[in-house]
Amino acid sequence: MTGSPAVATAPFAWGPPPARDLPEALLSAAPGASAVAVGLYRRGQRSFAVRGSTAFEGGTPVEPSTRFEIGSLTKTFTALLFAELAARGDVGHHDPAARHLPPGTSVPARGTEITLTHLATHTSGLPRLPPGLLRSAAGRLMTNPYAGFGRADVLRALARTRLRARPGDRVHYSNFGAGVLGHALCGADGGVPYEDLLAARVLRPLGLHDTSATPDPPPGATQVTGYWHHRPRPPFAIPGLPGAGAVRSSAHDLLTFAEALISPGSAAVTGVPSAPLRTALEDVVRPRLVLPRSTSRLALIWNIRPRADGTGLYHHSGGTRGCTAFVGFSIRHDTALVALANCASGPGNTLVQQAYETLSGLVRERVGG
């Protein structure tokens, strides 16, 4: 253990209503964290609850603008980037992904059938991870498993991949697929690095100043240290698949992001979204398919859980070896919830489950009220 856990049990700093709607079960759901940040938007109001400091030792107090690693929540940003490029006409939803990958990239058998939408709905047939990644991660599995696997490794791995299913036939969650989508989008824009393309097309237009796909925070910003069993983790690195997990963000920015998805004209959006981006915000949440043996649906990356009143609850989670993240929202009920903690998922960390249940309960209250 590194340092005393006393910081992790310090009181929360509460914002104005509707923060009072947040149950203590959510606010205490990540006992291994030194830092927790929650954002809530409800009925036109937004508020934050934060607790602790950025590290067990030597940290600074957490604020709504404090950055956390958000892991797979990155995929929701990549999906919006895809929808924005599609709205501009730079790509088509059903373009073959191979068309936009670097020249000379080889794809597996049937790989020419993989479209950008297949990648954004986990129906590409690609496995969860690229072949060779786990072998490259030997000795780093519990610290930084993706750090030694770069873009060239990913593209070489694509050539020797065996698809798990014919593209379009089956949903299979794939970090590999989301990463390939990121590379294809960058290729469609002339090879601009993912972090630069995302910043130019999505982050700056939405006024998300705390958010980036780079490991270092902007000048003056604070960023948490991640923990696993109270042991500090190195900054998460995923050079080969940035579109799947490279983004850092804050409770403030993620709540703004969710509000923009609920209402593209939201006053919370402090940037100046272009017409293509406003179109993309609507397109990215459009249901695309129904999951087999379930009534749940998928939009572009976003999961949609149907509700008895006919509405859908959008949600996605993310995690790294040192952080856990959740974003969920209901468009019809004008409600969104963000939860972040600087500890990895595992026994005792119920942040994602508690966040989903809290949001679901708030929507029920909204329906009942």
PDB file of C-alpha atoms in Angstrom, residues 30-169:
ATOM      1  CA  ALA A  30     -14.573   2.961  -5.081  1.00  0.00           C
ATOM      2  CA  PRO A  31     -12.906   2.486  -1.683  1.00  0.00           C
ATOM      3  CA  GLY A  32      -9.469   1.993  -3.258  1.00  0.00           C
ATOM      4  CA  ALA A  33      -9.438   5.495  -4.740  1.00  0.00           C
ATOM      5  CA  SER A  34      -7.823   8.639  -3.398  1.00  0.00           C
ATOM      6  CA  ALA A  35      -9.974  10.698  -5.785  1.00  0.00           C
ATOM      7  CA  VAL A  36     -13.617  10.485  -6.851  1.00  0.00           C
ATOM      8  CA  ALA A  37     -15.496  12.974  -9.009  1.00  0.00           C
ATOM      9  CA  VAL A  38     -19.187  12.818  -9.895  1.00  0.00           C
ATOM     10  CA  GLY A  39     -21.151  15.080 -12.216  1.00  0.00           C
ATOM     11  CA  LEU A  40     -24.923  15.224 -12.473  1.00  0.00           C
ATOM     12  CA  TYR A  41     -27.153  17.039 -14.931  1.00  0.00           C
ATOM     13  CA  ARG A  42     -30.890  16.951 -14.258  1.00  0.00           C
ATOM     14  CA  ARG A  43     -33.838  19.106 -15.272  1.00  0.00           C
ATOM     15  CA  GLY A  44     -31.634  21.859 -16.664  1.00  0.00           C
ATOM     16  CA  GLN A  45     -29.265  21.993 -13.668  1.00  0.00           C
ATOM     17  CA  ARG A  46     -25.757  20.633 -13.275  1.00  0.00           C
ATOM     18  CA  SER A  47     -23.707  19.955 -10.183  1.00  0.00           C
ATOM     19  CA  PHE A  48     -20.598  18.130  -9.021  1.00  0.00           C
ATOM     20  CA  ALA A  49     -19.456  16.199  -5.980  1.00  0.00           C
ATOM     21  CA  VAL A  50     -15.722  15.644  -5.513  1.00  0.00           C
ATOM     22  CA  ARG A  51     -13.672  13.975  -2.827  1.00  0.00           C
ATOM     23  CA  GLY A  52     -10.041  13.482  -1.937  1.00  0.00           C
ATOM     24  CA  SER A  53      -6.829  14.348  -3.715  1.00  0.00           C
ATOM     25  CA  THR A  54      -5.020  13.346  -6.873  1.00  0.00           C
ATOM     26  CA  ALA A  55      -2.746  10.922  -5.003  1.00  0.00           C
ATOM     27  CA  PHE A  56      -2.559   9.228  -1.624  1.00  0.00           C
ATOM     28  CA  GLU A  57       0.685  11.076  -0.983  1.00  0.00           C
ATOM     29  CA  GLY A  58       1.585  14.502  -2.318  1.00  0.00           C
ATOM     30  CA  GLY A  59      -1.640  15.046  -4.216  1.00  0.00           C
ATOM     31  CA  THR A  60      -3.711  18.173  -4.726  1.00  0.00           C
ATOM     32  CA  PRO A  61      -7.430  18.484  -3.926  1.00  0.00           C
ATOM     33  CA  VAL A  62      -9.734  17.086  -6.584  1.00  0.00           C
ATOM     34  CA  GLU A  63     -11.877  19.520  -8.571  1.00  0.00           C
ATOM     35  CA  PRO A  64     -14.509  18.969 -11.276  1.00  0.00           C
ATOM     36  CA  SER A  65     -11.764  19.861 -13.797  1.00  0.00           C
ATOM     37  CA  THR A  66      -9.308  17.197 -12.526  1.00  0.00           C
ATOM     38  CA  ARG A  67      -8.356  14.757 -15.278  1.00  0.00           C
ATOM     39  CA  PHE A  68      -8.736  10.978 -15.032  1.00  0.00           C
ATOM     40  CA  GLU A  69      -7.869   8.219 -17.487  1.00  0.00           C
ATOM     41  CA  ILE A  70     -11.190   7.148 -19.018  1.00  0.00           C
ATOM     42  CA  GLY A  71     -10.105   4.012 -20.890  1.00  0.00           C
ATOM     43  CA  SER A  72     -12.818   2.636 -23.157  1.00  0.00           C
ATOM     44  CA  LEU A  73     -14.959   5.753 -22.831  1.00  0.00           C
ATOM     45  CA  THR A  74     -12.472   6.988 -25.451  1.00  0.00           C
ATOM     46  CA  LYS A  75     -14.449   4.901 -27.939  1.00  0.00           C
ATOM     47  CA  THR A  76     -17.458   7.213 -27.557  1.00  0.00           C
ATOM     48  CA  PHE A  77     -15.270  10.132 -28.631  1.00  0.00           C
ATOM     49  CA  THR A  78     -13.949   8.119 -31.575  1.00  0.00           C
ATOM     50  CA  ALA A  79     -17.551   7.355 -32.564  1.00  0.00           C
ATOM     51  CA  LEU A  80     -18.421  11.057 -32.516  1.00  0.00           C
ATOM     52  CA  LEU A  81     -15.320  11.813 -34.583  1.00  0.00           C
ATOM     53  CA  PHE A  82     -16.503   9.196 -37.096  1.00  0.00           C
ATOM     54  CA  ALA A  83     -19.963  10.748 -37.247  1.00  0.00           C
ATOM     55  CA  GLU A  84     -18.441  14.217 -37.690  1.00  0.00           C
ATOM     56  CA  LEU A  85     -16.261  13.113 -40.612  1.00  0.00           C
ATOM     57  CA  ALA A  86     -19.298  11.388 -42.123  1.00  0.00           C
ATOM     58  CA  ALA A  87     -21.386  14.547 -41.750  1.00  0.00           C
ATOM     59  CA  ARG A  88     -18.689  16.472 -43.617  1.00  0.00           C
ATOM     60  CA  GLY A  89     -18.632  13.869 -46.384  1.00  0.00           C
ATOM     61  CA  ASP A  90     -15.021  12.915 -45.688  1.00  0.00           C
ATOM     62  CA  VAL A  91     -16.062   9.299 -45.087  1.00  0.00           C
ATOM     63  CA  GLY A  92     -19.185   7.227 -45.610  1.00  0.00           C
ATOM     64  CA  HIS A  93     -20.770   5.089 -42.939  1.00  0.00           C
ATOM     65  CA  HIS A  94     -20.379   2.015 -45.110  1.00  0.00           C
ATOM     66  CA  ASP A  95     -16.944   2.781 -46.525  1.00  0.00           C
ATOM     67  CA  PRO A  96     -14.613  -0.225 -46.414  1.00  0.00           C
ATOM     68  CA  ALA A  97     -12.217   0.472 -43.552  1.00  0.00           C
ATOM     69  CA  ALA A  98      -9.330  -0.724 -45.733  1.00  0.00           C
ATOM     70  CA  ARG A  99      -9.920   2.240 -48.075  1.00  0.00           C
ATOM     71  CA  HIS A 100      -8.739   4.660 -45.397  1.00  0.00           C
ATOM     72  CA  LEU A 101      -5.920   2.677 -43.799  1.00  0.00           C
ATOM     73  CA  PRO A 102      -2.290   3.484 -44.712  1.00  0.00           C
ATOM     74  CA  PRO A 103      -1.193   2.330 -48.176  1.00  0.00           C
ATOM     75  CA  GLY A 104       0.164  -1.193 -48.126  1.00  0.00           C
ATOM     76  CA  THR A 105      -1.892  -2.279 -45.118  1.00  0.00           C
ATOM     77  CA  SER A 106      -2.963  -5.903 -45.516  1.00  0.00           C
ATOM     78  CA  VAL A 107      -6.276  -7.104 -44.131  1.00  0.00           C
ATOM     79  CA  PRO A 108      -7.361 -10.632 -43.221  1.00  0.00           C
ATOM     80  CA  ALA A 109      -9.592 -12.865 -45.292  1.00  0.00           C
ATOM     81  CA  ARG A 110     -12.986 -11.139 -45.597  1.00  0.00           C
ATOM     82  CA  GLY A 111     -11.318  -8.054 -44.125  1.00  0.00           C
ATOM     83  CA  THR A 112     -12.206  -6.052 -47.221  1.00  0.00           C
ATOM     84  CA  GLU A 113     -15.851  -6.418 -46.148  1.00  0.00           C
ATOM     85  CA  ILE A 114     -15.288  -4.579 -42.855  1.00  0.00           C
ATOM     86  CA  THR A 115     -16.893  -1.150 -42.958  1.00  0.00           C
ATOM     87  CA  LEU A 116     -16.418   1.825 -40.669  1.00  0.00           C
ATOM     88  CA  THR A 117     -19.865   1.197 -39.174  1.00  0.00           C
ATOM     89  CA  HIS A 118     -18.910  -2.430 -38.476  1.00  0.00           C
ATOM     90  CA  LEU A 119     -15.967  -1.121 -36.456  1.00  0.00           C
ATOM     91  CA  ALA A 120     -18.169   1.376 -34.595  1.00  0.00           C
ATOM     92  CA  THR A 121     -20.781  -1.248 -33.681  1.00  0.00           C
ATOM     93  CA  HIS A 122     -18.416  -4.084 -32.713  1.00  0.00           C
ATOM     94  CA  THR A 123     -19.605  -6.178 -35.661  1.00  0.00           C
ATOM     95  CA  SER A 124     -16.332  -6.228 -37.637  1.00  0.00           C
ATOM     96  CA  GLY A 125     -15.461  -9.807 -36.650  1.00  0.00           C
ATOM     97  CA  LEU A 126     -12.129  -8.635 -35.243  1.00  0.00           C
ATOM     98  CA  PRO A 127     -11.076 -10.170 -31.917  1.00  0.00           C
ATOM     99  CA  ARG A 128     -10.978  -8.145 -28.716  1.00  0.00           C
ATOM    100  CA  LEU A 129      -7.197  -7.645 -28.920  1.00  0.00           C
ATOM    101  CA  PRO A 130      -4.688  -7.711 -31.790  1.00  0.00           C
ATOM    102  CA  PRO A 131      -2.660 -10.910 -32.212  1.00  0.00           C
ATOM    103  CA  GLY A 132       0.682 -10.550 -30.472  1.00  0.00           C
ATOM    104  CA  LEU A 133      -0.356  -7.866 -28.004  1.00  0.00           C
ATOM    105  CA  LEU A 134      -0.422 -10.119 -24.940  1.00  0.00           C
ATOM    106  CA  ARG A 135       2.972 -11.525 -25.853  1.00  0.00           C
ATOM    107  CA  SER A 136       4.377  -8.001 -26.092  1.00  0.00           C
ATOM    108  CA  ALA A 137       2.871  -7.186 -22.693  1.00  0.00           C
ATOM    109  CA  ALA A 138       4.816  -9.845 -20.797  1.00  0.00           C
ATOM    110  CA  GLY A 139       5.864  -8.307 -17.496  1.00  0.00           C
ATOM    111  CA  ARG A 140       3.488  -5.347 -17.911  1.00  0.00           C
ATOM    112  CA  LEU A 141       0.056  -6.967 -17.694  1.00  0.00           C
ATOM    113  CA  MET A 142      -0.801  -5.274 -14.387  1.00  0.00           C
ATOM    114  CA  THR A 143       0.893  -1.969 -15.130  1.00  0.00           C
ATOM    115  CA  ASN A 144       0.817  -0.901 -18.788  1.00  0.00           C
ATOM    116  CA  PRO A 145      -0.096  -3.812 -21.097  1.00  0.00           C
ATOM    117  CA  TYR A 146      -0.551  -1.769 -24.292  1.00  0.00           C
ATOM    118  CA  ALA A 147       2.550   0.414 -23.906  1.00  0.00           C
ATOM    119  CA  GLY A 148       4.880  -1.661 -26.084  1.00  0.00           C
ATOM    120  CA  PHE A 149       2.445  -2.158 -28.972  1.00  0.00           C
ATOM    121  CA  GLY A 150       2.583   0.680 -31.496  1.00  0.00           C
ATOM    122  CA  ARG A 151       0.703   1.649 -34.625  1.00  0.00           C
ATOM    123  CA  ALA A 152       2.968  -0.411 -36.906  1.00  0.00           C
ATOM    124  CA  ASP A 153       2.414  -3.444 -34.666  1.00  0.00           C
ATOM    125  CA  VAL A 154      -1.356  -3.012 -34.928  1.00  0.00           C
ATOM    126  CA  LEU A 155      -1.312  -2.771 -38.708  1.00  0.00           C
ATOM    127  CA  ARG A 156       0.972  -5.811 -39.004  1.00  0.00           C
ATOM    128  CA  ALA A 157      -1.308  -7.711 -36.633  1.00  0.00           C
ATOM    129  CA  LEU A 158      -4.294  -6.899 -38.818  1.00  0.00           C
ATOM    130  CA  ALA A 159      -2.776  -8.832 -41.706  1.00  0.00           C
ATOM    131  CA  ARG A 160      -2.491 -12.040 -39.683  1.00  0.00           C
ATOM    132  CA  THR A 161      -5.795 -11.764 -37.836  1.00  0.00           C
ATOM    133  CA  ARG A 162      -8.431 -14.447 -38.210  1.00  0.00           C
ATOM    134  CA  LEU A 163     -11.912 -12.944 -38.033  1.00  0.00           C
ATOM    135  CA  ARG A 164     -14.209 -14.418 -35.395  1.00  0.00           C
ATOM    136  CA  ALA A 165     -17.242 -13.962 -37.668  1.00  0.00           C
ATOM    137  CA  ARG A 166     -18.142 -12.553 -41.036  1.00  0.00           C
ATOM    138  CA  PRO A 167     -18.381  -8.750 -40.810  1.00  0.00           C
ATOM    139  CA  GLY A 168     -21.885  -7.677 -39.832  1.00  0.00           C
ATOM    140  CA  ASP A 169     -22.961 -11.088 -38.518  1.00  0.00           C
TER     141      ASP A 169
END
